[in-house]
Structures are given as C-alpha cells and as structure tokens.
Amino acid sequence: MSTTYLGMPAFESFPKAAHEAVRDETLRRNLRHATHTIRAKRAKAVAEVSDWARLREAGKRIKDHTLRHLDRYLVQVEEAVTAAGGTVHWAVDAEEANRIVAGLVKATGEREVVKVKSMATQEIGLNEALEAEGIRAYETDLAELIVQLGKDRPSHILVPAIHRNRGEIRDIFRSEMGAWGRPAPEGLTDTPAELAEAARLHLREKFLRAKVGISGANFVVAETGTLVVVESEGNGRMCLTLPETLISVVGIEKIVPTWRDLEVFLQTLPRSSTAERMNPYTSMWTGTTDGDGPSTFHLVLLDNGRTDTLADEVGRQALRCIRCSACLNVCPVYERAGGHAYGPVYPGPIGAILSPQLRGTASEIDASLPYASSLCGACYEVCPVAIDIPEVLVHLRERVAEGGQATRGGSKVVLKPAKGHAAERAAMRAARWAFTHPGALAAGQRLASRTRRFHPRTLPGPGRAWSGSRDLPAVPAEPFRDWWQRTRGGKDEAK
C-alpha cells in the first residue's frame, strides 16, 4: 500500500497550511467538538486531586534533574537492560535508528511487524523506512489504524484521527481494510461499537500471526531498566507480549531515575491525557524472561536532535514533555487549524517548540512554527510538567528572526535570518538604538506628542490586518518624562 499522504500540507509554512485548514468547516467542527469534550473531562479529573500543584512541581523537578544528569542515567539504563537480557543500541539520528531497526527485523527473517502507537517511530519515519526494505508495518492503535488505512497523517498526539468523524471512518474501513487484511464486515455502520468490532477482528489475526513487535515507551526506569507503556485499548499489550522479538525505539529524554519518580507521572499523565484516574492498561517489562513474553528484546535509544536541544538553557524544558496532549486541547490556534498545519509528527503548542529544536529552523515550516501561537498561556497552565511554552516560543522567535549559529549533529551550522522578518528585525534594531540613546528617545517622544492629531488609527499596508479590529494606542499629549520633570522636578517626593 502506498505511504503517500494525500492532500497534506506537510512542508508548507504554518500560515499557508492553516489558511487552507480554517476553510474546512467539517474539520473545524470535528476539532471543536473533540477538544472541548476532552478538556472539560480533564478539568474535572484534575480537580479531584487536592495536591495537583505539588504533583506538577514534582514532575517538573524530576524531569529537570534527569536532564541535568542524563549522561549518568543513560549509562545506568544500558547496564540494567543488558543485565536483564536485552540489547541496547544507540542511534544518533533518524537514519541510523531506521537502519538499526530494519536490520533487526530482517535478521529474524520476517517481513511484517505489528506496532504500538509511538511518536518516536513517527518522528524518524520508521514505517516508510521499513517499507523501503520490503517490510510491512501494521499500526494497531485504533486511531493510528484509521490514519494508516486512510493514507493520512496523525493530527493529534493522543487522538491521531481527531480530524475524522464516524462517517469518514466507516468509509475508510469499508474501502481500505481489505487491502491490508481482513475486510470490514458487510453493512458496516458508523456506530462506535461496530467500528471498534471491525477493527478488533481486523487486528486480531495480525496479533496472532506477527513474530516481531515494535514499540516506543512512555517512560524508562533507570534503576531497573524497565520500560513502561500506558494505553487504553489493550492493543499495546498484545504487541508487547505475543511476538517473539520486541524492538523499542525510545527518545533519550523518556528516562526517570527511580520507581518512586514513576509514581508521580502515573498520576499526572492519565488525568492530563485521557481524563482517567489511571490508565486501563499499564504494561511494564524488564529485559526478557523465559516463558513470559518476547524471547528477544532490543532497546534503541534515540537522540535525533535531543542532545542539541539539551544544550539550550531555555528550550531544553521542551524535553520534559510526557506527551499528554493537554496543551493541544486548550490551544485556540490548534482548535481552528488542526494538527496537519504544524507539519510532520508533533502538532499543537508542544510541536511548535519541539520540532524546530529537533530539526532546526532552516526549513519554511520549522521557521514558522514558533509564530503559530497567540501566546495566551493556556498551554502552560495545563501542562503537567510546567513547560513554559510561551517563553520558549518567544525564545525561538528571536532565533528565527536573528539567525546566527546552532549546533546540529555535533557541528556548527550557520542559520540565515528567516525570510519575511526583515521589517521585524529593522524595527527591533531601531528600538534598540533608541533605548540606548536617551536624548534621541526623548526628542522622538516629544515629536510624537506634538503631532498626535495627525496619527492614523490603523496601520497601513500589511499591518492593516492586525489593526482592522483594534485601534492603535493613543499618544499622550505630554511624554511621561516631561510630565515628571514639570510636576515633581524629577524627584521622588516619597524619599
């Protein structure tokens, strides 16, 4: 089956892609209904926990501590996994990770694999890489299955098919399931129970036949080398227990030091993502055990830009992310534009700060992502690990506008200032000059006050779109400095 994504604006800048997305009334209706429902349930689930603020702070501190000492914990993970019978592989980038996984699958003699939902494998394009090697990867998460059958792309971290309604899903199952295995039942309707049963019957034969499973992991416990996957459907547990060989591709930031640390995230993740008190399925495995689960286990630890991100004191907080998707569900920009406008893999506010750091800001889409926000701060308020997404967005906007140097793959790369920001750069440089020359600033303020009757109420040219619904602030009749000098002689009377 083709892996071409039909009609997806994969590499357009965010403004171009969003412009098309907001014109799709069905998409906006689907997104509005889903995000409002999820965030209302989440708010209720979080309100049940009296110490939520302390749990949030604990999660932040655990993640920050781990990232500061990541070198030590990575070595500890390798030693623990190896001692438990597993094999650890290190992948510096997507190409190396794909080569490792494809080689491991081919070594088994198999030509198909079943997959647990994994953002890391989407990030590296693993399905496409395996297909190029003659290996077919079957997604088993219900939403991921819908996306794969529809030759589509995920548009949400938690609910990848959030942009599809039940009627669209029914049509996809009817037309595409037969090409991938067991066809959809005759007379399939769009009722949730029938759609779920069709997926269950389709996937069951794949679970029972597959010899190789591929997963990611929500967490890796360093002290024992234990991997953790949390999910709601049970498909993950089937992939993690039935195959003879299990390959897990995990970003290096997913480590937590101890089981006690894991306890914090097993409380905050389900409430922030699915609005549940605990996940229906929490699967944990440590290496291999005779007669229980896969007999061969491989862990691929993925860098792919994470070390470079770690070097950025402001941007590194994005690596705290536990992929709960709460920021997407409250974001007014995501609600209207949808996930596809953010380009490949990571949508929403977290994608706007994570993708430009993992991939750099040289491409049109990555240079535009830091601007895909109103900076309202709702994403920060709901983040269970307190990532200050607006702070990182502003930080990345500065990087995009100014260009400069960045480290990418261990080497220095010169970044050119992004196209389209010439006016912004000129304005900021003019402001910097004015604020460092007090005399010129005072003269400019007096001139603005004396000519204020001639000032327009809206901006000309491209600025008209911004000022079309708001007036420019009125210039005072007298600059503050002059008023202060006139009324108080420049002295503070309170002293």
Short mmCIF file of N, CA and C in Angstrom, two decimals, residues 55 58-66 72-73 76 219-223 228 254-269 322 385:
data_model
loop_
_atom_site.label_atom_id
_atom_site.label_comp_id
_atom_site.label_asym_id
_atom_site.label_seq_id
_atom_site.Cartn_x
_atom_site.Cartn_y
_atom_site.Cartn_z
N LEU A 55 2.08 17.83 42.65
CA LEU A 55 2.45 16.78 41.70
C LEU A 55 3.07 17.37 40.44
N ALA A 58 6.51 18.46 41.27
CA ALA A 58 7.37 17.28 41.42
C ALA A 58 7.78 16.73 40.06
N GLY A 59 6.81 16.65 39.14
CA GLY A 59 7.13 16.17 37.79
C GLY A 59 8.16 17.04 37.11
N LYS A 60 8.01 18.35 37.25
CA LYS A 60 8.96 19.30 36.67
C LYS A 60 10.36 19.06 37.23
N ARG A 61 10.45 18.93 38.54
CA ARG A 61 11.77 18.79 39.17
C ARG A 61 12.42 17.45 38.82
N ILE A 62 11.63 16.40 38.76
CA ILE A 62 12.18 15.09 38.38
C ILE A 62 12.76 15.15 36.97
N LYS A 63 12.00 15.72 36.07
CA LYS A 63 12.46 15.82 34.68
C LYS A 63 13.71 16.68 34.57
N ASP A 64 13.72 17.82 35.24
CA ASP A 64 14.88 18.71 35.17
C ASP A 64 16.12 18.04 35.76
N HIS A 65 15.94 17.35 36.86
CA HIS A 65 17.07 16.63 37.47
C HIS A 65 17.61 15.57 36.51
N THR A 66 16.70 14.82 35.89
CA THR A 66 17.12 13.76 34.98
C THR A 66 17.87 14.33 33.78
N ARG A 72 24.63 10.15 33.05
CA ARG A 72 24.73 9.08 34.06
C ARG A 72 23.55 8.11 33.97
N TYR A 73 22.35 8.63 33.78
CA TYR A 73 21.18 7.76 33.75
C TYR A 73 21.12 6.91 32.47
N GLN A 76 23.26 4.00 33.13
CA GLN A 76 22.57 3.12 34.07
C GLN A 76 21.51 2.29 33.36
N PHE A 219 7.92 5.77 29.48
CA PHE A 219 8.96 6.00 30.47
C PHE A 219 9.93 4.83 30.47
N VAL A 220 11.17 5.11 30.90
CA VAL A 220 12.17 4.07 31.15
C VAL A 220 12.71 4.31 32.55
N VAL A 221 12.59 3.32 33.43
CA VAL A 221 13.06 3.46 34.81
C VAL A 221 14.53 3.05 34.86
N ALA A 222 15.39 4.01 35.17
CA ALA A 222 16.83 3.78 35.07
C ALA A 222 17.33 2.74 36.06
N GLU A 223 16.79 2.71 37.28
CA GLU A 223 17.36 1.83 38.29
C GLU A 223 17.18 0.35 37.98
N VAL A 228 8.01 1.27 30.22
CA VAL A 228 6.60 1.41 30.58
C VAL A 228 5.82 1.96 29.39
N LYS A 254 13.10 10.13 27.79
CA LYS A 254 12.00 9.42 28.44
C LYS A 254 12.41 8.74 29.74
N ILE A 255 13.64 8.92 30.16
CA ILE A 255 14.14 8.25 31.36
C ILE A 255 13.64 8.96 32.63
N VAL A 256 13.28 8.14 33.64
CA VAL A 256 13.08 8.63 35.01
C VAL A 256 14.00 7.81 35.90
N PRO A 257 14.56 8.40 36.93
CA PRO A 257 15.57 7.68 37.71
C PRO A 257 15.08 6.46 38.46
N THR A 258 13.93 6.59 39.17
CA THR A 258 13.50 5.51 40.08
C THR A 258 12.02 5.21 39.93
N TRP A 259 11.62 4.10 40.55
CA TRP A 259 10.21 3.73 40.58
C TRP A 259 9.39 4.76 41.34
N ARG A 260 9.98 5.35 42.36
CA ARG A 260 9.27 6.38 43.12
C ARG A 260 8.96 7.59 42.24
N ASP A 261 9.88 7.92 41.34
CA ASP A 261 9.64 9.01 40.40
C ASP A 261 8.51 8.66 39.43
N LEU A 262 8.49 7.41 38.99
CA LEU A 262 7.45 6.97 38.05
C LEU A 262 6.06 7.16 38.64
N GLU A 263 5.95 6.99 39.96
CA GLU A 263 4.64 7.11 40.62
C GLU A 263 4.00 8.46 40.35
N VAL A 264 4.81 9.52 40.30
CA VAL A 264 4.28 10.86 40.05
C VAL A 264 3.60 10.92 38.68
N PHE A 265 4.28 10.40 37.66
CA PHE A 265 3.78 10.51 36.30
C PHE A 265 2.60 9.58 36.02
N LEU A 266 2.52 8.47 36.76
CA LEU A 266 1.37 7.59 36.59
C LEU A 266 0.11 8.19 37.21
N GLN A 267 0.27 9.27 37.96
CA GLN A 267 -0.88 10.03 38.45
C GLN A 267 -1.24 11.18 37.51
N THR A 268 -0.23 11.88 37.00
CA THR A 268 -0.50 13.08 36.21
C THR A 268 -0.79 12.78 34.74
N LEU A 269 -0.14 11.77 34.16
CA LEU A 269 -0.34 11.51 32.74
C LEU A 269 -1.77 11.12 32.39
N ILE A 322 5.69 14.82 28.50
CA ILE A 322 5.30 13.42 28.66
C ILE A 322 4.20 13.04 27.66
N VAL A 385 3.88 19.10 33.56
CA VAL A 385 5.28 19.23 33.97
C VAL A 385 5.75 20.69 33.84
#
